[in-house]
Structure formats: structure tokens, C-alpha cells
Short mmCIF file of C-alpha atoms in Angstrom, two decimals:
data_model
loop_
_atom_site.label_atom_id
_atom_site.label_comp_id
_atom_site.label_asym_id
_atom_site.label_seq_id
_atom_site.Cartn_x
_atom_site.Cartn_y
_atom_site.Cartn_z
CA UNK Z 24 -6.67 -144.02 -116.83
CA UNK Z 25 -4.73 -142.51 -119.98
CA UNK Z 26 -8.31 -140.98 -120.77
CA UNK Z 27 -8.49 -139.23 -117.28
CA UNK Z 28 -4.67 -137.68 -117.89
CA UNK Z 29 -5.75 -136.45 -121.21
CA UNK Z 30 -8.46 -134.85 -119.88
CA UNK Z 31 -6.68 -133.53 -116.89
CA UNK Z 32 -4.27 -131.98 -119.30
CA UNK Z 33 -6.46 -130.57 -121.37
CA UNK Z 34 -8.68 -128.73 -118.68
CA UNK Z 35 -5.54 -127.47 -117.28
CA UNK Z 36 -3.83 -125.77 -120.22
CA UNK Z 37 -7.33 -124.56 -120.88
CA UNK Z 38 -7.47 -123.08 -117.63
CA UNK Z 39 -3.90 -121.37 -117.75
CA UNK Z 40 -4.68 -119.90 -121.08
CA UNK Z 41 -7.89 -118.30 -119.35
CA UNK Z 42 -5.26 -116.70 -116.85
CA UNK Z 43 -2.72 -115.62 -119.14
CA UNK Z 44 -5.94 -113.66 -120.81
CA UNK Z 45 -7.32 -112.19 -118.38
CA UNK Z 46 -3.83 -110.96 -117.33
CA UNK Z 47 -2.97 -109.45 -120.37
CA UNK Z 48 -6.63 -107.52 -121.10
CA UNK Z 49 -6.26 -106.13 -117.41
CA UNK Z 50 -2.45 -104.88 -118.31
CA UNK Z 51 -3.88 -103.72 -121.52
CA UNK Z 52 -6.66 -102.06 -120.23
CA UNK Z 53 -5.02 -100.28 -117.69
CA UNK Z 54 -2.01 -99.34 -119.98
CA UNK Z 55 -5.28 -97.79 -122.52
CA UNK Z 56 -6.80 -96.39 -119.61
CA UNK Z 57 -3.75 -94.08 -118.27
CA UNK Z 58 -2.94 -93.30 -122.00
CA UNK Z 59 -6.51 -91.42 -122.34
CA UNK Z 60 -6.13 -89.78 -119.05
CA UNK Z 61 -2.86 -88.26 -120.23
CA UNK Z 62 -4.51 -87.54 -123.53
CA UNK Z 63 -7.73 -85.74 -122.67
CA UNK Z 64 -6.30 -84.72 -119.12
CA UNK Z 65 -9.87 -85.19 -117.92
CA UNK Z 66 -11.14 -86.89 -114.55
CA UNK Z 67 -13.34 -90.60 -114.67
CA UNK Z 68 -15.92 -90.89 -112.57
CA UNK Z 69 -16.20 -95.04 -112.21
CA UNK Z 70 -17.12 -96.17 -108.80
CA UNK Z 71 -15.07 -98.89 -107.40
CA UNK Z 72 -17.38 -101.71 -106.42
CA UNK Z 73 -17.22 -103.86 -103.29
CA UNK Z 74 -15.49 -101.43 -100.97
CA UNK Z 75 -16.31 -102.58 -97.42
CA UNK Z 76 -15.09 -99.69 -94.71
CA UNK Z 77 -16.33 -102.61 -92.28
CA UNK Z 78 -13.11 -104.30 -93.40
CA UNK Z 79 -10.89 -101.54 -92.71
CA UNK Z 80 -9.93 -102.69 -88.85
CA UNK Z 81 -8.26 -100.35 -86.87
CA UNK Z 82 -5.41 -101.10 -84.39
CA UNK Z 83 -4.71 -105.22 -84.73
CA UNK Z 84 -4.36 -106.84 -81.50
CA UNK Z 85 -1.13 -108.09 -81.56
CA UNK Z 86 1.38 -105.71 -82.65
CA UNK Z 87 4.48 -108.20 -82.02
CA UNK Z 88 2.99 -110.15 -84.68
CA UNK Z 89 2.83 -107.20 -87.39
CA UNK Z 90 6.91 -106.24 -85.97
CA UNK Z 91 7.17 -110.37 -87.20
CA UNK Z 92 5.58 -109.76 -89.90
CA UNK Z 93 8.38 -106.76 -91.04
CA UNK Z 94 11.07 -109.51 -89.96
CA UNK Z 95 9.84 -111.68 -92.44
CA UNK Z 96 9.51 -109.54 -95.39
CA UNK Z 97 13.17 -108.39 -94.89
CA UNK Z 98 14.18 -112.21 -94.61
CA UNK Z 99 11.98 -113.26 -97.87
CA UNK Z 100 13.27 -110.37 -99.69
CA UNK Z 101 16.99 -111.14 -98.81
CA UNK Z 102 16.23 -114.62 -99.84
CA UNK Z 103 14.69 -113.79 -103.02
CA UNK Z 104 17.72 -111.58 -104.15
CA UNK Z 105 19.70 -114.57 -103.45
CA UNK Z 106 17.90 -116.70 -106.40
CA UNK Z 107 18.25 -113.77 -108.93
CA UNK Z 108 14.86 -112.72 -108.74
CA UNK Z 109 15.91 -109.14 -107.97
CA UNK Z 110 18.81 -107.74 -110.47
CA UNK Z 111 18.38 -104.60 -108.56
CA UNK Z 112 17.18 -105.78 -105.17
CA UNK Z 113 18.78 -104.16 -102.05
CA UNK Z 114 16.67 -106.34 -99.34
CA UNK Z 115 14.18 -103.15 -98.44
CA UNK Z 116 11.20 -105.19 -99.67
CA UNK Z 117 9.36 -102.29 -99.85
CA UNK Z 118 11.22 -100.92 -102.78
CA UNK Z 119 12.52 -104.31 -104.31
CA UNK Z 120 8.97 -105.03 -104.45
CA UNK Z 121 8.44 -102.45 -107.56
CA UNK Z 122 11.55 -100.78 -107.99
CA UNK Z 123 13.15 -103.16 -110.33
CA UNK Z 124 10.40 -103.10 -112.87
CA UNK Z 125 11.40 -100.66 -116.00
CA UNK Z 126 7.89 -100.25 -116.32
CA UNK Z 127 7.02 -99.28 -113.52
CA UNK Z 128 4.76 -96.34 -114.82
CA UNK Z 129 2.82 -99.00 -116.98
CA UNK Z 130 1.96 -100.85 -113.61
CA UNK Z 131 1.92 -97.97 -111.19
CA UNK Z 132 -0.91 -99.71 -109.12
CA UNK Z 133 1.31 -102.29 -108.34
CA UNK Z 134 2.59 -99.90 -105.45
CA UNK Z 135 -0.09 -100.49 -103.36
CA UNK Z 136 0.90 -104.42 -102.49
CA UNK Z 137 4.17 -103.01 -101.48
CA UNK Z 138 3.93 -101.74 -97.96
CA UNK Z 139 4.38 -103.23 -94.89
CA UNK Z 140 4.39 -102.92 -91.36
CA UNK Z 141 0.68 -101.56 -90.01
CA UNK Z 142 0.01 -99.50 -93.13
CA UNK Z 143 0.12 -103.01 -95.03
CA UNK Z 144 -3.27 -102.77 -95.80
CA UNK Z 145 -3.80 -99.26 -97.42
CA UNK Z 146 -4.58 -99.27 -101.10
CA UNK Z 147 -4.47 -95.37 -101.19
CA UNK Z 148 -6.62 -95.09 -104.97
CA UNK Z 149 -6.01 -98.51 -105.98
CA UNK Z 150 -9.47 -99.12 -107.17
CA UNK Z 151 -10.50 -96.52 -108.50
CA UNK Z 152 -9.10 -94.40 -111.70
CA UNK Z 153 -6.54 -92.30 -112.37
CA UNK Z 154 -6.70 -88.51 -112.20
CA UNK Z 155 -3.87 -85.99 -113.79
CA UNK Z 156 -3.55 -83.03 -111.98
CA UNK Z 157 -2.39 -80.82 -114.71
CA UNK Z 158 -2.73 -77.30 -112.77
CA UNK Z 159 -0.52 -76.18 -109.83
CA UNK Z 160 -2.73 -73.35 -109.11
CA UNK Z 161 -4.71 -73.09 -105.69
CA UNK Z 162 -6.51 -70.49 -106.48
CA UNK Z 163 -10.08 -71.50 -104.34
CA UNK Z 164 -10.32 -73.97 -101.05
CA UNK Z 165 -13.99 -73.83 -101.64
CA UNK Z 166 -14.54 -74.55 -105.30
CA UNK Z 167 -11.00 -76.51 -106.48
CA UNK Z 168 -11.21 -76.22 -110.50
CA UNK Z 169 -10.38 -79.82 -111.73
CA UNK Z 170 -7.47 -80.80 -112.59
CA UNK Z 171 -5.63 -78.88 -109.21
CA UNK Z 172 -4.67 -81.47 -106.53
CA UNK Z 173 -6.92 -80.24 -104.34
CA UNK Z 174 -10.15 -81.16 -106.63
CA UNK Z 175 -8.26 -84.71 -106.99
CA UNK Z 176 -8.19 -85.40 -103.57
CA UNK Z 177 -11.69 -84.22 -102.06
CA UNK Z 178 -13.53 -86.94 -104.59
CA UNK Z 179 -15.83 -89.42 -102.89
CA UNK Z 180 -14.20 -91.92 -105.51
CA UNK Z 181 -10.98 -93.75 -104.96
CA UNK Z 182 -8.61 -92.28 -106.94
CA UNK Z 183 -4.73 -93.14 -108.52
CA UNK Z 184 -3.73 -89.12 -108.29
CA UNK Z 185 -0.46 -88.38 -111.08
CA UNK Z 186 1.31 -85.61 -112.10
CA UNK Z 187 1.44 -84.37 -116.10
CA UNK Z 188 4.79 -82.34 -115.39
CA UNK Z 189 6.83 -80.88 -112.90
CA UNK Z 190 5.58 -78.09 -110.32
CA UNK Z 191 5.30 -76.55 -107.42
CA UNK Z 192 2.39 -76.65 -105.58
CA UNK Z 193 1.68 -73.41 -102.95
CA UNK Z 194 -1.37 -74.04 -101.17
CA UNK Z 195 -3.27 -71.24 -99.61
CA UNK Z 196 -5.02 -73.51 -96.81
CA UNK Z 197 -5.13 -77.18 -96.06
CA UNK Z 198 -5.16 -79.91 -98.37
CA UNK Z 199 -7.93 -81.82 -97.07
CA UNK Z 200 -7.86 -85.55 -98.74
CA UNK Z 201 -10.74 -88.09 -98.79
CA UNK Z 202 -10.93 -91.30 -98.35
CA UNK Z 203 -9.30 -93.98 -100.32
CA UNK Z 204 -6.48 -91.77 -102.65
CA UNK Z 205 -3.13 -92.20 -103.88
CA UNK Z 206 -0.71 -89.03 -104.53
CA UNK Z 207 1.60 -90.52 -106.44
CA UNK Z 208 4.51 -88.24 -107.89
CA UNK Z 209 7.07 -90.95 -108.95
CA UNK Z 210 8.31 -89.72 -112.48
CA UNK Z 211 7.51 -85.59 -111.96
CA UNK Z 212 9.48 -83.07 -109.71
CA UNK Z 213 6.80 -82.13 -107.63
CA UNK Z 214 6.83 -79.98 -104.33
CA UNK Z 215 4.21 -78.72 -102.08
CA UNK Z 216 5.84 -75.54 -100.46
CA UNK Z 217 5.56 -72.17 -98.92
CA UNK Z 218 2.02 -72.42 -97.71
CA UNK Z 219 -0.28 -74.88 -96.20
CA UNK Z 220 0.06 -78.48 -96.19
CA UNK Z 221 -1.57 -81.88 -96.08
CA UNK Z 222 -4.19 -82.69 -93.98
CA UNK Z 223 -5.22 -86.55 -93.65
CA UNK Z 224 -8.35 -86.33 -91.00
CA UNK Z 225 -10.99 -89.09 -90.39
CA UNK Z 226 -10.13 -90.81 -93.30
CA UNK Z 227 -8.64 -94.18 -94.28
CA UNK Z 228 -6.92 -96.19 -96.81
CA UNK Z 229 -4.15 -93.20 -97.98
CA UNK Z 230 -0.94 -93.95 -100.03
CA UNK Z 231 1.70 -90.73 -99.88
CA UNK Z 232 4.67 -91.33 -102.32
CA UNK Z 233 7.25 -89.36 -103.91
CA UNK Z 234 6.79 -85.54 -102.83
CA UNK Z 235 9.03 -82.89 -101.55
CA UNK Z 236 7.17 -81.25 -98.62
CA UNK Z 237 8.82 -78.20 -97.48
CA UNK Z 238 8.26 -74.58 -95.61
CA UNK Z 239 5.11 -75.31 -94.52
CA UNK Z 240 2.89 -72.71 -93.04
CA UNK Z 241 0.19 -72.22 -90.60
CA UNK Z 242 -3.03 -71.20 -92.39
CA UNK Z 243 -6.95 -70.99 -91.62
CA UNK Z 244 -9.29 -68.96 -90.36
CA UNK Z 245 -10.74 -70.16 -93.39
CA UNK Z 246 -14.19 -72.11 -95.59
CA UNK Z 247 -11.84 -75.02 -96.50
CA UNK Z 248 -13.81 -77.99 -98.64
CA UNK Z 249 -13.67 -81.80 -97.55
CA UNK Z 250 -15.29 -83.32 -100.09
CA UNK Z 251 -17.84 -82.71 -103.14
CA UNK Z 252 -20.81 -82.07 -100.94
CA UNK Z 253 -19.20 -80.67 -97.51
CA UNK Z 254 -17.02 -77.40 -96.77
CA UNK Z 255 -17.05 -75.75 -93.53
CA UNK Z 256 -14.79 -72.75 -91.72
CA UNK Z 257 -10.99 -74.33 -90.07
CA UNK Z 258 -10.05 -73.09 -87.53
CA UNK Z 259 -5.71 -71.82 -87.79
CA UNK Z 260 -3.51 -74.90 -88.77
CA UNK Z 261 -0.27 -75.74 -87.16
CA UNK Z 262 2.03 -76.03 -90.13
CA UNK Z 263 2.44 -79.48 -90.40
CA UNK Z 264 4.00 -81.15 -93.41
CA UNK Z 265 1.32 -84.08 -93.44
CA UNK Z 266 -1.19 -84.38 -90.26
CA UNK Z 267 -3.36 -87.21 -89.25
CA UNK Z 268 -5.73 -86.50 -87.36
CA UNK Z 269 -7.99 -89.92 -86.46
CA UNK Z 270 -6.98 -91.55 -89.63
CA UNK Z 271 -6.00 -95.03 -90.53
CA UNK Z 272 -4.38 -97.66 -92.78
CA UNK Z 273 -2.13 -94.64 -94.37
CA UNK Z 274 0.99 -95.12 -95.98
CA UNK Z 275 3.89 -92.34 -96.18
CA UNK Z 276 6.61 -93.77 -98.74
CA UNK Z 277 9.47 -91.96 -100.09
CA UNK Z 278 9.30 -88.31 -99.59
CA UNK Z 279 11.85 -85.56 -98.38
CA UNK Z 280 10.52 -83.35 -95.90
CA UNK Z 281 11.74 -80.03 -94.15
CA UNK Z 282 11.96 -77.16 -92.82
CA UNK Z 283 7.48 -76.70 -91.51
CA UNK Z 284 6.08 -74.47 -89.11
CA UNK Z 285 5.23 -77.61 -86.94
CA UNK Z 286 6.28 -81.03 -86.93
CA UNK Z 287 6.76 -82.82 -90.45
CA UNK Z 288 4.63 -85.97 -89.83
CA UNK Z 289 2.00 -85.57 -86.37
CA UNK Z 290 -0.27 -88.19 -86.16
CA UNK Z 291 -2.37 -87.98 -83.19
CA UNK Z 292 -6.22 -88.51 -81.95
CA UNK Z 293 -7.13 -92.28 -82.52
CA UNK Z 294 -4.93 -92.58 -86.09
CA UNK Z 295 -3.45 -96.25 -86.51
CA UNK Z 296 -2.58 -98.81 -88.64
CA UNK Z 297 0.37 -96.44 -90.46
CA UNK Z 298 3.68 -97.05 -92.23
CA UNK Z 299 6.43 -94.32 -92.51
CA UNK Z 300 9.08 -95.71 -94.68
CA UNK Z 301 11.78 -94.88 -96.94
CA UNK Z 302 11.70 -90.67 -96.09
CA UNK Z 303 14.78 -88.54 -95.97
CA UNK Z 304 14.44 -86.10 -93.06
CA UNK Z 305 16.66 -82.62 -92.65
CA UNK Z 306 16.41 -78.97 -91.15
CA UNK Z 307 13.56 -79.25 -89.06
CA UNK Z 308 13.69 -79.07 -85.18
CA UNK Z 309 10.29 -81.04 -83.84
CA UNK Z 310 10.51 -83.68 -86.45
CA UNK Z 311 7.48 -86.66 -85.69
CA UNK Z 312 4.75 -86.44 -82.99
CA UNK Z 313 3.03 -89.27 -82.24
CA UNK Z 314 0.05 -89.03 -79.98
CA UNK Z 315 -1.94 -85.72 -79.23
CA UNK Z 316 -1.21 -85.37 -75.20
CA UNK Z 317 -0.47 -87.90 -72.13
CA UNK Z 318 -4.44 -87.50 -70.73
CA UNK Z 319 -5.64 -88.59 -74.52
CA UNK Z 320 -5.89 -92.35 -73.55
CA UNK Z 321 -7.39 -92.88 -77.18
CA UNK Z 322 -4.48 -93.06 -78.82
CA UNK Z 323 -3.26 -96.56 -76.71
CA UNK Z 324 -4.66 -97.89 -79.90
CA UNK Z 325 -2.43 -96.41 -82.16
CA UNK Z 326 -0.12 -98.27 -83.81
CA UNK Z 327 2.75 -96.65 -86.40
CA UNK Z 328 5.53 -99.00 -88.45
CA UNK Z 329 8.58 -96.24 -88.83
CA UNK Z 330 11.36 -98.08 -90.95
CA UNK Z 331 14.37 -97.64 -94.08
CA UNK Z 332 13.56 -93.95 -93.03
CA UNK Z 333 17.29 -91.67 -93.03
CA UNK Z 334 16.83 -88.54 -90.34
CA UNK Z 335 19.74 -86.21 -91.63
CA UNK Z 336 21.02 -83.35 -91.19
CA UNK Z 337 19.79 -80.35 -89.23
CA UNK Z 338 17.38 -82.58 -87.17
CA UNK Z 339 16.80 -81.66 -83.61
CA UNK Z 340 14.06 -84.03 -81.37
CA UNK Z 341 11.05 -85.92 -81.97
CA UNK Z 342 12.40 -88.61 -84.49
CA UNK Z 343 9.86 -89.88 -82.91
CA UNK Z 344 8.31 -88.72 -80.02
CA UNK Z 345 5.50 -91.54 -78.83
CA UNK Z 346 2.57 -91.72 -76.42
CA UNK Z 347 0.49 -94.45 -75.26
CA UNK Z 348 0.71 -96.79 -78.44
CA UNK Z 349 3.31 -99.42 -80.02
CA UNK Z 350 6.01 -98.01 -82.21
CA UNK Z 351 8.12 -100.52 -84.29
CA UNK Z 352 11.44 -98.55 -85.17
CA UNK Z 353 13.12 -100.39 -87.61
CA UNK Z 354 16.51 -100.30 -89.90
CA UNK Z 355 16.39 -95.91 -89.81
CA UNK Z 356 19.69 -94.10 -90.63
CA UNK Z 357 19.78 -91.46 -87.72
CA UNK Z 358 23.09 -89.48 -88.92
CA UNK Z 359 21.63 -86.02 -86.92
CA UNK Z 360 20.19 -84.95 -84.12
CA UNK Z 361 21.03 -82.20 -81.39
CA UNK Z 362 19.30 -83.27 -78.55
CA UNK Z 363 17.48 -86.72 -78.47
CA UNK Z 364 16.68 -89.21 -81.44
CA UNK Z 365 13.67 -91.31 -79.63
CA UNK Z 366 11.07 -90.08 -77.36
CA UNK Z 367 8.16 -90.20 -75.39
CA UNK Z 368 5.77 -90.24 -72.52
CA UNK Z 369 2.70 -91.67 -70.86
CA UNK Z 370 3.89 -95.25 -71.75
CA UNK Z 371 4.21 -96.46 -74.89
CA UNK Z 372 5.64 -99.67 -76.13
CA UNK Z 373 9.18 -98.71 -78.31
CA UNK Z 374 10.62 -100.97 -80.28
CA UNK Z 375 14.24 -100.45 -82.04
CA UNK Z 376 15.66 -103.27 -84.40
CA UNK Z 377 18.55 -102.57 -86.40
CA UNK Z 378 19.11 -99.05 -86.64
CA UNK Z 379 22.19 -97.37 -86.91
CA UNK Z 380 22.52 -94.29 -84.62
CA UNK Z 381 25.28 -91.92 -84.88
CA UNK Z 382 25.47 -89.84 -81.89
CA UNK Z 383 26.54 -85.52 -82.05
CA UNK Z 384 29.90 -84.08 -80.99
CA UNK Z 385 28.10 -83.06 -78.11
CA UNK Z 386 29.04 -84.73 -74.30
CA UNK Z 387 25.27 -84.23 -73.75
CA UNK Z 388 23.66 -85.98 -76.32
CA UNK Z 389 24.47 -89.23 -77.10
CA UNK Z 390 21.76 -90.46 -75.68
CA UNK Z 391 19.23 -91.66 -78.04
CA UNK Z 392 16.43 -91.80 -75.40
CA UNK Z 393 14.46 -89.20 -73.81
CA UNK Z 394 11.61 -90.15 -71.62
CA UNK Z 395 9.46 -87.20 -70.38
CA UNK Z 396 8.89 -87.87 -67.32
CA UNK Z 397 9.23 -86.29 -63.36
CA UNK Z 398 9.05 -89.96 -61.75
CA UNK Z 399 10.33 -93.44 -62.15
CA UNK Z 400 7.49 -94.98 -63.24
CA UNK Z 401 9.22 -95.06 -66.99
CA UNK Z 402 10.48 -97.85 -65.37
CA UNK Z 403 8.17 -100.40 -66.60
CA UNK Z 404 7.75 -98.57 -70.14
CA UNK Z 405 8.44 -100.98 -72.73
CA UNK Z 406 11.39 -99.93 -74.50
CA UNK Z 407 13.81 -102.25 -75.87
CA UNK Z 408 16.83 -101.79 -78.50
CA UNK Z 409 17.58 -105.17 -80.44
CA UNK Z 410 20.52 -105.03 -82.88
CA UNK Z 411 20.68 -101.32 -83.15
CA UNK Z 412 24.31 -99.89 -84.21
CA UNK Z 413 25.43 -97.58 -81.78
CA UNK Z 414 28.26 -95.08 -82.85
CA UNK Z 415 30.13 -92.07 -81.64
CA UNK Z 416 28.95 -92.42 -77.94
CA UNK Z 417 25.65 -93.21 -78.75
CA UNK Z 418 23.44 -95.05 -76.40
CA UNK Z 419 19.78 -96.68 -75.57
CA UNK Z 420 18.63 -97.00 -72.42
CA UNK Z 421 16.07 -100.11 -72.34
CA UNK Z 422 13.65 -100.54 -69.25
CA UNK Z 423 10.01 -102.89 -68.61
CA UNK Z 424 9.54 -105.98 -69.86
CA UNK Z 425 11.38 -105.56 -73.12
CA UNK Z 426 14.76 -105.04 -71.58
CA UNK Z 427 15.19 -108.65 -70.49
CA UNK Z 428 16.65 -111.28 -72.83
CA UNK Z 429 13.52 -113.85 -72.08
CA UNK Z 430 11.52 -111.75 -73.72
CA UNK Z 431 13.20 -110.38 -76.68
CA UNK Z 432 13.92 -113.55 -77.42
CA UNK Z 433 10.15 -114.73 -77.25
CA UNK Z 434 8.92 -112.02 -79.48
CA UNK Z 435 11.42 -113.33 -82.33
CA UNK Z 436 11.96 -110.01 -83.78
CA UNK Z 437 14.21 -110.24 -86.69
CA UNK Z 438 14.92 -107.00 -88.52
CA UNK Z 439 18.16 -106.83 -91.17
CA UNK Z 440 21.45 -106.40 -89.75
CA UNK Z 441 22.16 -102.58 -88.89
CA UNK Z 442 25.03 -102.88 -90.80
CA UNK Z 443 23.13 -103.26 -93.82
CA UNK Z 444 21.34 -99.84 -93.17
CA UNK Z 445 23.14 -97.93 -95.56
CA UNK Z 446 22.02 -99.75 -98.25
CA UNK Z 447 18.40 -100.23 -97.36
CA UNK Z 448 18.28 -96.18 -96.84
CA UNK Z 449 20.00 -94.90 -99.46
CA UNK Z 450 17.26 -94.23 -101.63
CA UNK Z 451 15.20 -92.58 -98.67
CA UNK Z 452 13.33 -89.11 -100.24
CA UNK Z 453 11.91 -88.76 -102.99
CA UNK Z 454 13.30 -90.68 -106.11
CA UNK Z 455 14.30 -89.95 -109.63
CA UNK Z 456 11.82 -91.89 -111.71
CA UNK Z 457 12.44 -92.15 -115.79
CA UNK Z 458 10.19 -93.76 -118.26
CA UNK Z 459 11.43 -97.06 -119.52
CA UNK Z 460 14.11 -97.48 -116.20
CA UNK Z 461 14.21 -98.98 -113.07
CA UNK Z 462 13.56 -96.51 -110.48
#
């Protein structure tokens, strides 16, 4: 019996001290890995290997559970801070899940286990290497010279996309990304701005953290290229600040975004399975589409977490405006709007946890609603408001099956008090990053 112990003990220090080893040569070799990139300021072209797009499911079938699912993060986080895990935790478990790490540019990849909500699963560039874009110039849609960010993101390879200093970005027609990238501009100032903008279109697995996105224009009419073996002629572009168009597992994180021709995030034909979180909002009237039209019956599957987001000032409409699929609305700071906060048509499920809404000056529009509509069929659209702050007037009008206490209570939704929304949005935008601090 001793005998068995000892060897028990044996196999399992010998086992730890296999982990600990492999930890420490991954750490290292990414560490090495990022250092020549920065060096040589040069692209790798390693495949990742075992990338299944089979995997990559599209709309899940129960979106109560994934709303659970953001309940539960918030409640583990919370719990978490309360053993000191988290010196600098704020319960958004999205940000307490790499914020607090003062080397956070040494682990960078470690962003991608971060979302949650229906973008949960997007892992942007996370297998693949990283590229610095060292040029701001957009000088040719067609043939990108490397190191722009346009010859980043049209790579067949995933790709971890940095920044080697601050810039400004002006692109002269769509940025058209490929599949599996990360644009990741914690640590830089860097703003994509008085031209076109980003396009996300039949593509999956996108990660879109830390830019300023601003005076967006429409462009086209153009030979725009996709990737490194396609380019074809696009037709004029609305303007939007990011568009997704039939794209999925994508996850918008912590950018401030104004002031576009169009709307600042559309997402409409087919796209699911996407997380907007942690964005600061202002000066922009048609703010978030979601869904292309009432007769596009596609989009039923689509399926968008929108949460810790703070809609500010100069905000009209559209924060959002939903079709057809299931929106989860959860723990947003809506300080502006002029006419409407939340709104939509041709049924869609709507569900607001724990915001705090502050309605205008204006008689006219508290109400955070706005169903577009010329019947009373919106009637039996599921909206419901659970634990939403209501201030200044401000009101939500529930109706179908979600307005009854049964079945609120059945779907055990459990967001963070609205109360605490001040706190879990006040880093919303794009952060201040330094080397060697916590973000």
C-alpha cells in the first residue's frame, strides 16, 4: 500500500512538472515570437492546423440559454472579486477577465477566451501569428503593400493584427477582412477616419477591439480585394462604421464610434452568433441596425448579445433597431437619445436586463420603445424589460409572452443590478493601454 502512494506521488509531481513546462515554453515562445515581429516588422506565414469551419455553428437553438449563460458570467465574476481574485475587478467579466493582468501585452491572445454572450466563440486571429501593421497608408484596394491593415486583414491565415505606433488610418474604399482575424489596437492610438470603413462579409470567427471609428464615408464604384487570390468591382458603400453582412461568431469589444455616413454597427443578411460589448456611442443619428428589411425572413436566425455598451451623447434612434431575431440587451448605459432608445419590426424577440435608461427633456420621448408597426399584431412580439432602471420619465412598454411574470421567471435571467451600470460601463470606448499596467 505505502508502495502504491509512493508511486502515486511520484507520477503526479512528474506530471505537474510536465505542465508547468509546457506552460512556460508556450509563454516563452509567444513572448519570442511577438518580440521578432516588432523587430523585423515582417508578416509569418504559419498555417494554423486543425481549423474546422464545420465547427463554426451558426445561430444556437436556444437563445434563453446563451442570455443564462451572460447571467452566469456576471454572477461568477462578482463572486470571484469577492475572494480577491480580482484587485481590479469591476464584475464586467468581460474586462475582469484580462484587464487586471499588467502584462497584458505579453499575453494578448488571452483576449479571445474573454467574450461572452453569442460571440463567445470567436477567436478573431487566435491561432494564427501576429502581424504589425507598421504603415497607415491606403494607397491601393487592389494590391495592399504589407504591412497596411488592409494587406493584414485579406490573408487566408488567421492572424493576431497589432499596431507599431499611433495613426490614423483613411481608407479610400472598404476594408474587406477575411476570415479568422483579430484587430487588436489595445496599447496604440489608432483611428480609422474620414473615408471608408470596415466591412465584415461572409466571414467568421472576427475579434474587433480597441479602435476609434469615426466620419465614415460612402465609397465604391471600385476593384476592391477580398483576399490574396480574389478582387472584384463594389458596388457604392453605405458608410457604415463596421458592416456585417452574412457573417458570424464576431466580436466588437471596446471601441468609440461616431459620427458615419450610415449606421455605426449594421449587421444584416443571415449574420449571427455576435457580441457588442463594452463601446462608447456619441453624435450619430441611426446608431445600430439589426436585420436587412421585414420580407428578409433569413435573418430569424440571427442572434446578437449587446451588453456594458454606454450610448452617449448626441445619439438619436436605432440603439438598436431589431428584426426577426433574438436580441439580449443587457447592463447598457443609455444617457442620450432624441427619439427612441430600442426598436424594431417584423417580430423579434427583445430582451432588456439591467439597463439604466435616462430618458430626454422632451414630453415625447421617454419612451424607450418604438415598434414599427401600422397594426396590433406587435402584440405578441416578445419584448420584455427585467430589472432595467428607468429615470427621468423613462419607460418600456413590454407585450407577448415575455411580459408575464410566469415566464420571466422561467427563463431565470439574471443580469447585474442596473444600479451597478455605472461601474460596469465606465470603461466603454476604447481604452488607454500602457506597457507594464493594468489596462
Amino acid at each position: 500500500m505505502a508502495a502504491s502512494l509512493k508511486l502515486f506521488a511520484l507520477c503526479s509531481l512528474l506530471l505537474l512538472a510536465i505542465v508547468v513546462s509546457i506552460n512556460a515554453v508556450s509563454s516563452e515562445e509567444e513572448k519570442h515570437e511577438l518580440q521578432s515581429l516588432v523587430s523585423n516588422s515582417t508578416i509569418a506565414d504559419r498555417t494554423s492546423e486543425n481549423l474546422d469551419m464545420s465547427k463554426n455553428g451558426d445561430a444556437v437553438d436556444d437563445p434563453e440559454m446563451v442570455a443564462s449563460m451572460v447571467g452566469m458570467s456576471i454572477r461568477n465574476g462578482t463572486e470571484r472579486r469577492k475572494l480577491g481574485y480580482f484587485s481590479c475587478g469591476t464584475g464586467n467579466p468581460m474586462d475582469d477577465c484580462w484587464r487586471c493582468d499588467p502584462n497584458w501585452q505579453r499575453h494578448r491572445k488571452r483576449l479571445a477566451e474573454c467574450a461572452i454572450g453569442f460571440g463567445r466563440n470567436a477567436v478573431g486571429g487566435r491561432d494564427g501569428r501576429f502581424y504589425i501593421v507598421t504603415n497607415p497608408n491606403d494607397d491601393d484596394a487592389v494590391n495592399p503593400k504589407p504591412g497596411t491593415l488592409r494587406h493584414a486583414v485579406i490573408q487566408d491565415k488567421p492572424l493576431w493584427i497589432v499596431f507599431k505606433r499611433d495613426m490614423v488610418i483613411t481608407l479610400k474604399q472598404e476594408l474587406i477582412m477575411n476570415s479568422f482575424k483579430t484587430i487588436d489596437a489595445r496599447g496604440v492610438n489608432v483611428h480609422i477616419a474620414n473615408g471608408a470603413c470596415i466591412t465584415i462579409q461572409y466571414v467568421t470567427n472576427i475579434i474587433i477591439h480597441g479602435l476609434h471609428i469615426h466620419d465614415c464615408k460612402q465609397t465604391g464604384n471600385a476593384m476592391v480585394r477580398s483576399s490574396p487570390s480574389h478582387y472584384g468591382w463594389r458596388t457604392i458603400a453605405d458608410g457604415d462604421g463596421i458592416s456585417l453582412f452574412g457573417a458570424s461568431h464576431v466580436w466588437i469589444d471596446h471601441n468609440s464610434l461616431s459620427n458615419c455616413a450610415d449606421g455605426l454597427i449594421d449587421a444584416i443578411m443571415g449574420s449571427t452568433a455576435i457580441t457588442i460589448s463594452n463601446n462608447l456611442f456619441t453624435h450619430h443619428n441611426e446608431v445600430m441596425l439589426l436585420g436587412h428589411s421585414d420580407s428578409y425572413v433569413r435573418d430569424k436566425v440571427m442572434q446578437v448579445t449587446v451588453a456594458y455598451n454606454h450610448f452617449g451623447e448626441g445619439l438619436v434612434q436605432r440603439m438598436p433597431r431589431c428584426r426577426h431575431g433574438y436580441f439580449h440587451v443587457v447592463n447598457n448605459d443609455y444617457t442620450h437619445w432624441e427619439m427612441y432608445a430600442i426598436g424594431g419590426s417584423a417580430n423579434p424577440t427583445i430582451n432588456s436586463q439591467g439597463n439604466r435608461y435616462l430618458a430626454p427633456a422632451n414630453p415625447n420621448a421617454k419612451e424607450v420603445t418604438k415598434r414599427v408597426v401600422t397594426t396590433g399584431k406587435w402584440k405578441k412580439w416578445n419584448w420584455r424589460s427585467d430589472g432595467d432602471l428607468m429615470l427621468n420619465g423613462a419607460y418600456f412598454i413590454p407585450s407577448g409572452a415575455g411580459a408575464g411574470g410566469s415566464y420571466a421567471k422561467a427563463s431565470s435571467l439574471s443580469a447585474k443590478p442596473s444600479s451597478a451600470v455605472a461601474t460596469l460601463t465606465s470603461g466603454a470606448g476604447a481604452l488607454i493601454c500602457r506597457r507594464g499596467r493594468q489596462c
